[in-house]
XYZ file of C-alpha atoms in Angstrom:
681
model
C 46.831 220.517 33.698
C 44.812 219.313 30.739
C 42.002 221.192 29.152
C 39.432 218.598 30.371
C 40.455 218.922 34.012
C 38.867 221.392 36.423
C 39.796 222.553 39.896
C 37.460 222.095 42.772
C 36.827 224.506 45.607
C 39.567 222.842 47.645
C 42.041 223.092 44.798
C 41.939 219.383 43.941
C 41.792 218.387 40.322
C 38.608 216.579 39.251
C 38.392 214.165 36.262
C 34.990 214.239 34.535
C 35.360 210.551 33.589
C 35.017 209.597 37.234
C 32.054 211.844 38.062
C 28.533 210.433 38.258
C 26.658 211.016 35.048
C 23.366 212.767 35.183
C 20.688 210.142 35.151
C 18.823 209.727 31.935
C 21.553 211.138 29.778
C 22.481 209.457 26.513
C 26.035 208.906 27.726
C 24.838 207.057 30.803
C 22.620 204.804 28.719
C 25.439 204.112 26.283
C 27.919 203.222 29.016
C 25.458 200.975 30.808
C 24.707 199.167 27.553
C 28.404 198.614 26.872
C 28.897 197.305 30.371
C 25.894 194.987 30.143
C 26.866 193.605 26.760
C 30.435 192.848 27.785
C 29.905 191.533 31.326
C 30.751 187.886 32.043
C 27.348 187.223 33.583
C 23.859 187.681 32.229
C 21.631 190.563 33.395
C 17.879 190.823 33.118
C 14.995 193.020 34.226
C 11.644 191.459 34.632
C 8.502 193.612 34.865
C 5.985 192.177 37.281
C 2.304 192.267 36.224
C 0.427 195.415 37.229
C -2.816 193.620 37.914
C -3.328 190.075 39.153
C -3.758 187.627 36.319
C -1.772 189.667 33.834
C 1.442 188.151 32.477
C 4.858 189.475 33.447
C 7.483 190.244 30.853
C 11.223 190.781 30.402
C 12.037 194.427 29.728
C 15.811 193.985 29.383
C 18.383 191.210 28.914
C 22.003 191.639 27.944
C 23.741 189.711 25.212
C 25.599 187.522 27.738
C 22.244 186.418 29.151
C 21.164 185.154 25.745
C 24.591 183.694 25.002
C 24.745 181.708 28.277
C 21.345 180.185 27.537
C 22.253 179.486 23.938
C 19.551 181.825 22.626
C 20.006 183.869 19.444
C 21.160 187.446 19.975
C 18.444 188.796 17.672
C 15.672 187.242 19.745
C 12.866 189.713 20.383
C 12.526 190.797 23.993
C 8.928 189.680 24.038
C 9.975 186.122 23.199
C 12.641 185.781 25.874
C 10.330 184.618 28.640
C 8.961 181.634 26.735
C 12.412 180.758 25.399
C 13.909 180.743 28.896
C 11.154 178.533 30.298
C 11.559 176.163 27.348
C 15.344 175.932 27.926
C 15.038 174.852 31.559
C 15.668 171.122 32.022
C 12.333 169.322 32.517
C 13.465 167.963 35.897
C 14.243 171.499 37.145
C 11.157 173.396 35.928
C 9.370 172.976 39.239
C 12.022 175.213 40.787
C 11.142 178.148 38.520
C 7.625 178.254 39.982
C 9.082 178.491 43.476
C 11.423 181.267 42.371
C 8.490 183.215 40.909
C 6.500 182.830 44.104
C 9.449 184.058 46.156
C 10.276 187.192 44.171
C 6.590 188.096 43.777
C 6.470 187.976 47.551
C 9.420 190.383 47.623
C 12.007 187.845 48.705
C 15.404 187.539 47.010
C 15.892 184.089 45.490
C 18.620 182.004 43.925
C 18.578 178.583 42.293
C 20.927 176.266 40.441
C 19.338 174.990 37.266
C 20.221 172.941 34.231
C 19.578 174.574 30.886
C 19.308 172.684 27.622
C 20.731 174.638 24.717
C 19.361 174.292 21.179
C 22.355 172.109 20.254
C 21.361 169.642 22.997
C 24.214 170.411 25.375
C 23.365 170.821 29.049
C 24.770 173.708 31.071
C 24.502 174.436 34.754
C 23.596 178.032 35.693
C 23.171 179.890 38.949
C 20.143 182.229 38.742
C 19.666 185.049 41.270
C 16.583 187.304 41.552
C 16.448 190.585 43.527
C 13.105 192.466 43.954
C 13.033 196.226 43.030
C 10.495 198.209 45.067
C 8.961 201.624 44.515
C 8.881 204.394 47.120
C 5.788 202.853 48.665
C 7.421 199.421 48.980
C 5.535 197.951 46.112
C 7.212 195.454 43.781
C 7.683 196.907 40.342
C 10.317 194.723 38.721
C 12.931 192.032 39.433
C 16.635 192.332 38.658
C 18.237 189.009 37.738
C 21.655 187.564 37.047
C 22.607 184.311 35.366
C 26.067 182.757 35.737
C 27.346 179.637 33.948
C 28.739 177.334 36.653
C 29.021 174.174 34.544
C 32.785 173.823 35.033
C 32.426 174.413 38.751
C 29.647 171.799 39.010
C 31.627 169.259 36.970
C 34.741 169.814 39.065
C 32.778 169.593 42.303
C 31.056 166.435 41.086
C 34.384 164.856 40.124
C 35.881 165.768 43.498
C 32.858 164.401 45.302
C 32.953 161.166 43.264
C 36.675 160.786 43.910
C 36.099 161.314 47.607
C 33.286 158.780 47.574
C 35.468 156.248 45.751
C 38.283 156.817 48.222
C 35.947 156.248 51.159
C 34.480 153.165 49.480
C 37.999 151.827 49.138
C 39.284 152.905 52.529
C 36.174 151.768 54.420
C 35.835 148.366 52.791
C 39.318 146.906 52.290
C 40.870 144.828 55.092
C 44.026 146.988 55.008
C 44.619 149.865 57.379
C 45.234 153.308 55.864
C 46.857 156.132 57.827
C 48.185 159.645 57.299
C 50.635 160.780 59.959
C 52.073 164.230 60.557
C 55.744 163.571 61.233
C 56.255 166.426 63.671
C 57.419 165.972 67.233
C 55.419 164.314 68.554
C 53.968 162.602 65.470
C 50.198 162.691 65.092
C 47.922 160.418 63.068
C 45.523 162.729 61.228
C 43.609 160.073 59.271
C 42.851 156.396 59.711
C 40.249 154.142 58.171
C 38.041 151.730 60.151
C 40.156 148.719 59.146
C 43.171 150.224 60.926
C 41.399 150.163 64.279
C 39.861 146.765 63.578
C 43.343 145.350 62.938
C 44.394 146.711 66.322
C 41.366 145.022 67.872
C 39.659 148.348 68.710
C 36.011 149.184 68.103
C 36.090 152.293 65.827
C 33.061 153.701 67.672
C 34.516 153.148 71.140
C 38.133 154.325 70.889
C 38.688 156.167 74.173
C 42.301 157.302 73.734
C 44.406 158.900 70.973
C 45.126 156.566 68.080
C 48.878 157.096 68.405
C 48.780 155.847 71.979
C 46.559 152.906 71.004
C 49.046 151.868 68.337
C 52.025 151.897 70.692
C 50.136 150.191 73.517
C 49.086 147.341 71.226
C 52.592 146.796 69.770
C 54.669 143.894 71.081
C 57.379 145.276 73.404
C 60.149 143.835 71.238
C 58.796 145.643 68.164
C 58.069 149.134 69.530
C 61.433 150.351 68.244
C 60.223 149.647 64.700
C 57.945 152.701 64.887
C 60.898 154.948 65.681
C 62.852 153.462 62.789
C 59.939 154.058 60.432
C 59.686 157.726 61.470
C 63.455 158.198 61.103
C 63.302 156.769 57.568
C 60.316 158.908 56.583
C 61.877 162.118 57.926
C 64.993 161.258 55.900
C 62.800 160.864 52.804
C 63.064 157.074 52.669
C 60.127 154.638 52.500
C 59.853 152.048 55.270
C 58.724 148.433 54.937
C 58.755 146.133 57.957
C 56.912 143.599 60.054
C 55.750 143.974 63.656
C 53.637 142.040 66.127
C 50.661 143.450 67.980
C 48.862 142.059 71.001
C 45.110 142.517 70.934
C 43.033 143.118 74.091
C 42.057 139.428 74.165
C 45.764 138.447 74.194
C 45.855 137.259 70.566
C 49.166 137.854 68.817
C 48.901 139.150 65.252
C 51.563 139.963 62.659
C 51.377 143.201 60.657
C 53.271 144.330 57.608
C 53.667 148.102 57.845
C 54.599 150.288 54.891
C 55.233 154.028 55.157
C 55.952 156.454 52.294
C 57.030 160.099 52.650
C 54.598 162.855 51.551
C 56.212 166.159 50.543
C 54.820 169.688 50.405
C 55.183 172.077 47.469
C 58.731 172.836 48.608
C 59.782 169.190 48.674
C 59.820 169.003 52.475
C 58.508 165.795 54.058
C 55.626 166.624 56.350
C 53.528 163.463 56.377
C 53.737 159.711 56.056
C 51.167 157.768 54.036
C 50.924 154.272 55.435
C 49.273 150.889 55.015
C 49.008 148.221 57.688
C 48.201 144.681 56.569
C 47.415 141.746 58.836
C 49.749 138.957 57.611
C 49.159 136.527 60.478
C 47.649 133.881 58.180
C 50.589 134.182 55.800
C 53.050 133.886 58.681
C 51.236 130.799 59.931
C 51.278 129.295 56.431
C 55.002 130.042 56.102
C 55.676 128.405 59.466
C 53.590 125.389 58.430
C 55.461 125.224 55.120
C 58.818 125.398 56.887
C 57.737 122.640 59.240
C 56.448 120.536 56.344
C 59.694 121.118 54.449
C 61.677 120.167 57.515
C 59.600 117.016 57.905
C 60.014 116.226 54.210
C 63.764 116.765 54.450
C 63.907 114.532 57.506
C 61.809 111.859 55.758
C 63.963 112.156 52.644
C 67.119 111.835 54.734
C 65.634 108.808 56.455
C 64.737 107.303 53.080
C 68.236 107.985 51.761
C 69.718 106.422 54.859
C 67.396 103.447 54.439
C 68.398 102.983 50.799
C 72.073 103.219 51.642
C 71.716 100.801 54.537
C 69.570 98.356 52.556
C 72.031 98.437 49.680
C 74.784 97.553 52.142
C 72.813 95.030 54.195
C 71.414 93.131 51.192
C 74.490 93.125 48.991
C 76.932 92.218 51.768
C 75.607 88.688 52.459
C 75.340 88.112 48.707
C 79.054 88.841 48.560
C 79.733 85.628 50.474
C 77.156 83.601 48.501
C 78.348 84.656 45.059
C 82.011 84.979 46.026
C 82.427 81.454 47.368
C 80.267 80.055 44.543
C 82.566 81.695 41.978
C 85.578 80.167 43.705
C 83.919 76.790 43.552
C 83.294 77.287 39.820
C 87.058 77.688 39.368
C 87.782 74.362 41.061
C 87.741 70.939 39.460
C 84.175 69.810 40.129
C 82.145 66.833 39.125
C 79.326 67.401 36.680
C 76.681 67.360 39.412
C 78.747 69.656 41.628
C 79.276 72.111 38.765
C 75.549 71.999 38.030
C 74.719 72.733 41.686
C 77.212 75.582 41.874
C 75.768 76.961 38.638
C 72.336 77.109 40.270
C 73.829 78.979 43.228
C 75.562 81.510 40.992
C 72.520 82.064 38.759
C 70.194 82.338 41.740
C 72.535 84.748 43.496
C 72.882 86.926 40.415
C 69.128 86.934 39.888
C 68.647 87.995 43.499
C 71.316 90.665 43.072
C 69.586 92.004 39.943
C 66.270 92.067 41.802
C 67.829 93.949 44.736
C 69.401 96.422 42.346
C 66.091 96.983 40.543
C 64.166 97.529 43.780
C 66.774 99.958 45.050
C 66.779 101.749 41.686
C 63.008 102.239 41.769
C 63.212 103.465 45.361
C 65.982 105.885 44.352
C 63.879 107.208 41.462
C 60.859 107.730 43.701
C 63.106 109.482 46.232
C 64.433 111.649 43.374
C 68.006 110.678 44.192
C 68.946 108.500 41.225
C 72.221 109.807 39.873
C 72.761 109.728 36.122
C 75.714 110.520 33.922
C 74.164 111.872 30.709
C 76.543 111.771 27.768
C 76.555 110.934 24.046
C 76.003 107.165 23.645
C 76.618 105.350 20.347
C 73.380 103.685 19.262
C 74.968 100.697 17.521
C 77.331 99.962 20.419
C 74.517 100.121 22.998
C 72.341 97.706 20.980
C 75.232 95.368 20.153
C 76.299 95.142 23.828
C 72.762 94.368 24.973
C 72.251 91.721 22.255
C 75.598 90.097 23.066
C 74.713 89.810 26.769
C 71.228 88.349 26.150
C 72.251 86.103 23.241
C 73.151 83.074 25.452
C 69.736 83.218 27.118
C 68.016 83.430 23.718
C 70.037 80.498 22.405
C 69.091 78.343 25.408
C 65.405 79.280 24.914
C 65.464 78.501 21.184
C 64.619 82.103 20.257
C 66.268 83.867 17.307
C 67.670 87.236 18.379
C 68.673 89.513 15.516
C 70.132 92.980 15.113
C 71.356 94.606 11.916
C 74.343 96.822 12.835
C 74.268 98.387 9.354
C 70.925 100.143 9.873
C 71.462 103.930 9.309
C 70.404 104.945 12.827
C 73.017 102.612 14.362
C 75.739 105.117 13.518
C 74.069 107.948 15.436
C 74.288 109.025 19.072
C 71.720 109.667 21.814
C 71.873 111.630 25.055
C 71.659 109.005 27.817
C 73.320 107.364 30.770
C 75.250 104.568 29.090
C 74.889 102.046 31.915
C 71.181 102.779 32.432
C 70.412 102.597 28.707
C 72.106 99.187 28.552
C 70.059 98.150 31.597
C 66.804 99.185 29.875
C 67.675 97.392 26.621
C 68.690 94.213 28.470
C 65.393 94.274 30.402
C 63.405 94.569 27.174
C 65.392 91.860 25.414
C 65.226 89.524 28.417
C 61.431 89.896 28.591
C 61.104 89.414 24.824
C 62.996 86.117 25.160
C 61.304 84.932 28.385
C 57.756 85.506 27.181
C 58.371 83.987 23.766
C 58.167 80.395 22.534
C 60.743 78.005 21.160
C 61.285 78.869 17.520
C 60.163 82.438 18.114
C 62.036 85.560 17.148
C 63.130 88.853 18.662
C 64.174 91.744 16.441
C 66.113 94.807 17.612
C 66.405 98.004 15.620
C 66.811 101.752 15.827
C 65.188 104.495 13.787
C 65.482 108.255 13.555
C 62.336 110.153 14.566
C 62.357 113.566 12.928
C 65.667 115.337 13.365
C 65.999 115.367 17.133
C 65.171 111.876 18.436
C 66.187 108.232 18.110
C 63.767 105.371 18.816
C 65.040 101.947 19.952
C 62.602 99.190 18.993
C 62.359 95.656 20.436
C 59.705 93.467 18.784
C 58.927 89.844 19.510
C 56.645 87.035 18.355
C 55.751 86.005 21.885
C 52.490 85.547 23.757
C 51.595 89.260 23.732
C 49.567 91.202 26.282
C 45.797 91.439 26.575
C 44.247 94.874 26.046
C 42.795 94.954 29.555
C 46.253 94.321 31.043
C 48.076 97.141 29.203
C 47.199 99.648 31.940
C 49.038 97.461 34.484
C 52.153 97.127 32.356
C 54.325 99.518 34.360
C 53.032 98.721 37.853
C 55.917 97.338 39.969
C 55.579 93.659 41.010
C 52.405 93.177 38.945
C 53.121 90.166 36.732
C 49.614 90.206 35.227
C 48.863 86.593 36.085
C 52.209 85.108 35.014
C 53.114 83.938 38.534
C 51.941 80.389 37.793
C 53.525 80.229 34.331
C 56.859 78.989 35.638
C 58.611 81.921 33.957
C 61.127 83.485 36.293
C 60.520 87.147 37.156
C 59.390 89.660 39.742
C 57.380 92.078 37.617
C 59.735 94.968 38.151
C 61.840 95.193 34.987
C 59.373 97.142 32.824
C 58.395 99.482 35.664
C 62.046 100.310 36.274
C 62.810 100.671 32.554
C 59.940 103.104 32.049
C 61.124 105.257 34.957
C 64.754 105.180 33.828
C 63.806 106.318 30.325
C 61.760 109.165 31.767
C 64.676 110.181 34.001
C 66.922 110.320 30.933
C 64.533 112.731 29.206
C 62.903 110.197 26.910
C 59.595 108.367 26.674
C 58.505 104.747 26.573
C 55.800 103.206 24.385
C 54.347 99.716 24.132
C 51.984 97.995 21.681
C 50.858 94.401 21.845
C 48.453 91.908 20.295
C 47.563 88.997 22.541
C 48.810 85.740 21.046
C 50.861 87.471 18.346
C 53.602 89.524 19.996
C 54.641 92.903 21.366
C 56.597 95.973 20.308
C 58.367 98.162 22.863
C 59.894 101.505 21.946
C 62.327 103.767 23.776
C 62.721 107.288 22.349
C 65.635 109.448 23.502
C 67.045 112.820 22.419
C 69.606 112.629 19.657
C 73.134 113.847 20.446
C 75.748 115.484 18.259
C 78.341 113.226 16.681
C 81.397 112.421 18.777
C 84.396 110.247 18.148
C 83.279 106.805 19.227
C 86.007 105.098 21.283
C 86.949 101.523 20.641
C 86.687 99.558 23.877
C 89.109 96.701 24.185
C 87.679 93.479 25.644
C 88.541 92.921 29.298
C 91.103 90.263 29.995
C 90.043 87.010 31.630
C 91.707 86.484 34.970
C 93.513 83.200 34.557
C 96.150 81.728 36.845
C 99.449 83.581 36.637
C 102.842 82.979 38.055
C 103.975 84.432 41.375
C 104.933 88.107 41.356
C 108.537 89.146 41.451
C 108.062 90.632 44.932
C 106.082 89.685 48.014
C 102.963 91.831 48.100
C 100.983 92.684 51.187
C 97.266 93.402 50.960
C 95.954 95.419 53.910
C 92.240 94.694 54.156
C 90.219 97.047 56.414
C 86.854 95.298 56.727
C 84.567 94.450 59.657
C 82.586 91.613 57.993
C 84.398 88.323 58.668
C 82.760 86.396 55.821
C 84.130 89.007 53.419
C 87.582 88.614 54.975
C 87.339 84.855 54.653
C 86.356 85.201 50.989
C 89.350 87.434 50.254
C 91.638 84.943 51.973
C 90.368 82.263 49.572
C 90.869 84.574 46.591
C 94.438 85.396 47.675
C 95.147 81.696 47.870
C 94.923 81.700 44.071
C 97.645 84.311 43.839
C 100.899 83.077 45.433
C 103.108 85.886 46.649
C 100.255 87.879 48.172
C 99.785 87.939 51.907
C 96.849 89.329 53.825
C 96.944 91.706 56.786
C 93.496 92.392 58.210
C 91.900 94.747 60.711
C 88.275 95.618 61.325
C 89.025 99.155 62.584
C 89.868 102.185 60.486
C 92.159 103.739 63.084
C 94.133 100.512 63.439
C 94.396 100.268 59.654
C 96.086 103.658 59.486
C 98.617 102.466 62.069
C 99.298 99.263 60.106
C 100.121 101.151 56.896
C 103.519 102.154 58.215
C 104.156 98.767 59.840
C 103.429 96.432 56.910
C 104.067 98.747 53.936
C 101.203 97.251 51.862
C 101.344 97.056 48.066
C 97.601 97.599 48.124
C 95.001 98.728 50.664
C 91.450 97.447 50.277
C 88.995 99.525 52.309
C 85.342 99.107 53.241
C 83.336 102.304 53.762
C 81.256 101.129 56.729
C 83.531 100.582 59.730
C 82.718 100.480 63.439
C 85.005 103.314 64.537
C 85.164 105.723 61.586
C 83.881 106.236 58.083
C 85.996 104.781 55.295
C 86.084 108.170 53.571
C 87.713 109.637 56.690
C 90.266 106.819 56.618
C 91.049 107.741 53.007
C 91.508 111.418 53.889
C 93.811 110.719 56.811
C 95.846 108.261 54.767
C 96.382 110.878 52.045
C 97.647 113.331 54.681
C 100.311 110.900 55.960
C 103.870 111.145 54.580
C 103.894 108.992 51.439
C 100.173 108.289 51.839
C 99.209 110.434 48.882
C 100.631 107.781 46.495
C 99.675 104.668 48.464
C 97.498 102.386 46.239
C 94.001 102.112 47.721
C 90.891 100.341 46.455
C 87.392 100.782 47.860
C 85.399 97.551 48.225
C 81.848 98.533 49.140
C 78.245 97.418 48.791
C 77.327 101.008 47.905
C 77.199 100.905 44.106
C 75.650 104.314 43.442
C 77.359 106.079 40.506
C 77.594 109.309 42.484
C 79.441 107.609 45.329
C 81.810 105.864 42.908
C 82.535 109.103 41.038
C 83.148 111.070 44.229
C 85.648 108.564 45.573
C 87.462 108.157 42.284
C 87.769 111.954 42.221
C 88.952 111.877 45.860
C 91.986 109.808 44.865
C 91.163 106.093 45.158
C 92.834 103.857 42.602
C 89.777 101.680 41.959
C 86.269 101.097 43.268
C 84.867 97.557 43.322
C 81.347 96.761 44.419
C 79.983 93.896 46.458
C 79.102 91.206 45.665
C 82.637 90.903 44.378
C 83.347 89.481 40.966
C 86.220 87.090 41.756
C 87.776 87.483 38.317
C 87.793 91.259 38.702
C 89.515 90.956 42.082
C 92.145 88.609 40.650
C 92.777 91.044 37.773
C 93.088 93.836 40.330
C 95.683 91.891 42.321
C 97.690 91.185 39.186
C 97.532 94.852 38.275
C 98.941 96.062 41.586
C 101.510 93.249 41.871
C 103.262 94.758 38.851
C 105.673 97.664 39.000
C 103.751 100.516 40.704
C 104.893 102.851 37.930
C 102.846 100.871 35.413
C 99.600 100.858 37.374
C 96.667 102.057 35.268
C 94.708 105.191 36.214
C 91.826 104.949 38.699
C 88.696 103.193 37.530
C 85.510 101.665 38.807
C 85.102 97.908 38.694
C 81.381 97.169 39.094
C-alpha cells in the first residue's frame, strides 16, 4: 500500500484523487480551470441583471469558447458580450433575442447559429443555455455551451443536396430505377415514378405489391427473363435483356432491362440496381428500317433483273440486224447496195452504243456498275481513242491531233481501261460532231501535282452558252441541238461524268459560246508498271478448209441467232452445225456428236446456261471440252465470272462476224494449240 492510500472503515483502500474536493478550495478551482481550458466545447456563465433594465454580463468563458468564435484569448471578460453579439451572422441575430427571452423566463434553450470570425470565415455553432436558480427558484445566472458543428452542417448539407439531386434525376427521367433485395422471394425496396408509369400504373393508385405488378404486366413468353436476371445477379453477373409488357389497356410495349449486382462490405451480393427503359419506339423504327431495307433490296433486285433482261432483250434483236448486215458487207455488192448496207451497220451500231449507254447509266444509278481498276498507260489510252475517232474526224474535215511525246503520256493512271477509253471516245466524238469543217480538236495530258493526271480535250467548235452549262450533264438534254441535224441522244457527257466519278476522278468543263470548249478528266496517278505491247488483232479473211471435220454444237433458243450462225458457218467449209434450243438436250448431244466447239447461250427455256456449263464440266472428258459463251449480257462481272468458271471464250451479242470467224479458225486448229480463255466483246 502506498503512503497516499488510506483504509476505510470497511477495509477498502481509498484513493484521494477520486474523492470529491472540498468546495472552494484552491485545488478545485485549479482543476476546474484546467478542465474548462482544455475541453473541446466552449463554456460560459452569464450573470442575469439583478434589477430590470440593468445589463447582464458574462462572468466566465473558457478559452475554447473564445477560440471557437475566433475571439482573442486576452479579451477582457467585460467585452465578451458585445464581441459575441457582433460575431453573430446578421441573418441569425433575431434568434439571440428569442434565446434571451427564453432563458430569462427560466427555460432551457438551444439554437444553431452562424458566426462570422474576424478573418471573414463563417462557422456554424450549436449554442445551448441552461438556467441556474437559487434556493428560492430565482434565476441568478445562465450556464452555456458552444459547439462548432460546421463540418456536421456541411456534411449534412452535401448529403441533403445529393439526395435532392438523386430525386430530381429519378423523378424526372423517363427511365425506371429500381433497387431489389435478391432474397427468396425477391423484394423491390425502391422504385421511381417512371418505373410504374412504364408499367402503365398510376403511382398514387398502386393497389398491389410492385413485384406482383411487374410479373402480371410481363408478356407470358418473357416472364422467364426475370428468373434469368435474378440468377445472373445472385451469381455476381450483370444482366441486360429485352422483354415485352402488356399494359392494362392492352398496349404492348418493349422494355430494355439492365440489372447490376450490389455487394455489401463483405463482397456478398444482396441487391440488384436496375434500370428499365421503354424501347418500343426504337423497336418500331428498327422494324420499319428492316421493312424499308427489304423493300429496297426487292426493288434493287427488280431493277437488276430489269437491267439484265433489257440488256438481253434489246441486244438480241440487234444481233440479227448487225449480224446479217455484216455478212452482206462481205459479199460482192453493187455500190448502192453497199451504201445501203453501210447505213444499216452504222445505224445498228449507233443504236447499240445508245443501248449500252442507257444501260450503263442505269447500272451506275443502281450502284451495280462493275469496274476493273488497274494501272492504265496514259499515252496508250489517248492513242487508242484518237485512232478510233480519226476516221470520223477526217470525214468531218476536223483536224484531230495528239502529241504522244508529251511528258505525261508516259505515266499511268488508276482506271478501268475499257471505261476510260469509252469516256475519251465520247469526248472526242462530241468535239468532232459539234465542230465545223476546218476546225481542230487537240488532245493532251498533264500532271496535276504529284498524285493526279488530267486528260484534256479542247476544240474550236460552237461552244456552250453560259446559261446551258448547268444542263451539261443531264441525260437526254441536248440543249436545243435536236433540230441541228447532228446525230446524238444527249447521253454521252452524262455517262462520261458518272463513269469518271465511279473511277475516283472528277470531270470539269469550260466553254465560250462561238469559240470552243475544253473538257478535263482528272484521275489518280498510278505507280509505274511494265506496259505490255498489244499486238493488232488479225483480220478474219477467208481461209482454206480445216484438216478435220469440225462440229459446232450451238445451244440457243433464238432462231434468228441460229440462222445467223448458219450463214457464218457457210463461210467456213468443214464446219457443220448441230443445234438444240434446250440445255438438257445439249448435254445429251455432247456425247453423240463429239463437237469441236460448244457455243452456249445463257438464257435457255429449261435451265440456266451456267448450270449447263457446270454439268458439262462434271461429265467424263467434259472438263476439257471447248466451250464458248455467246450472250447478250456484256457486263464485265459476268464475263469475268464465266472466264474464271472455265469457259474458253465469251462473245457478246450483237456478234461481230469477224470475231466469230476468227474464233472458228482458232478452234479448228489442233486443240493443243488453242489460246487461253479470253473475252471477245
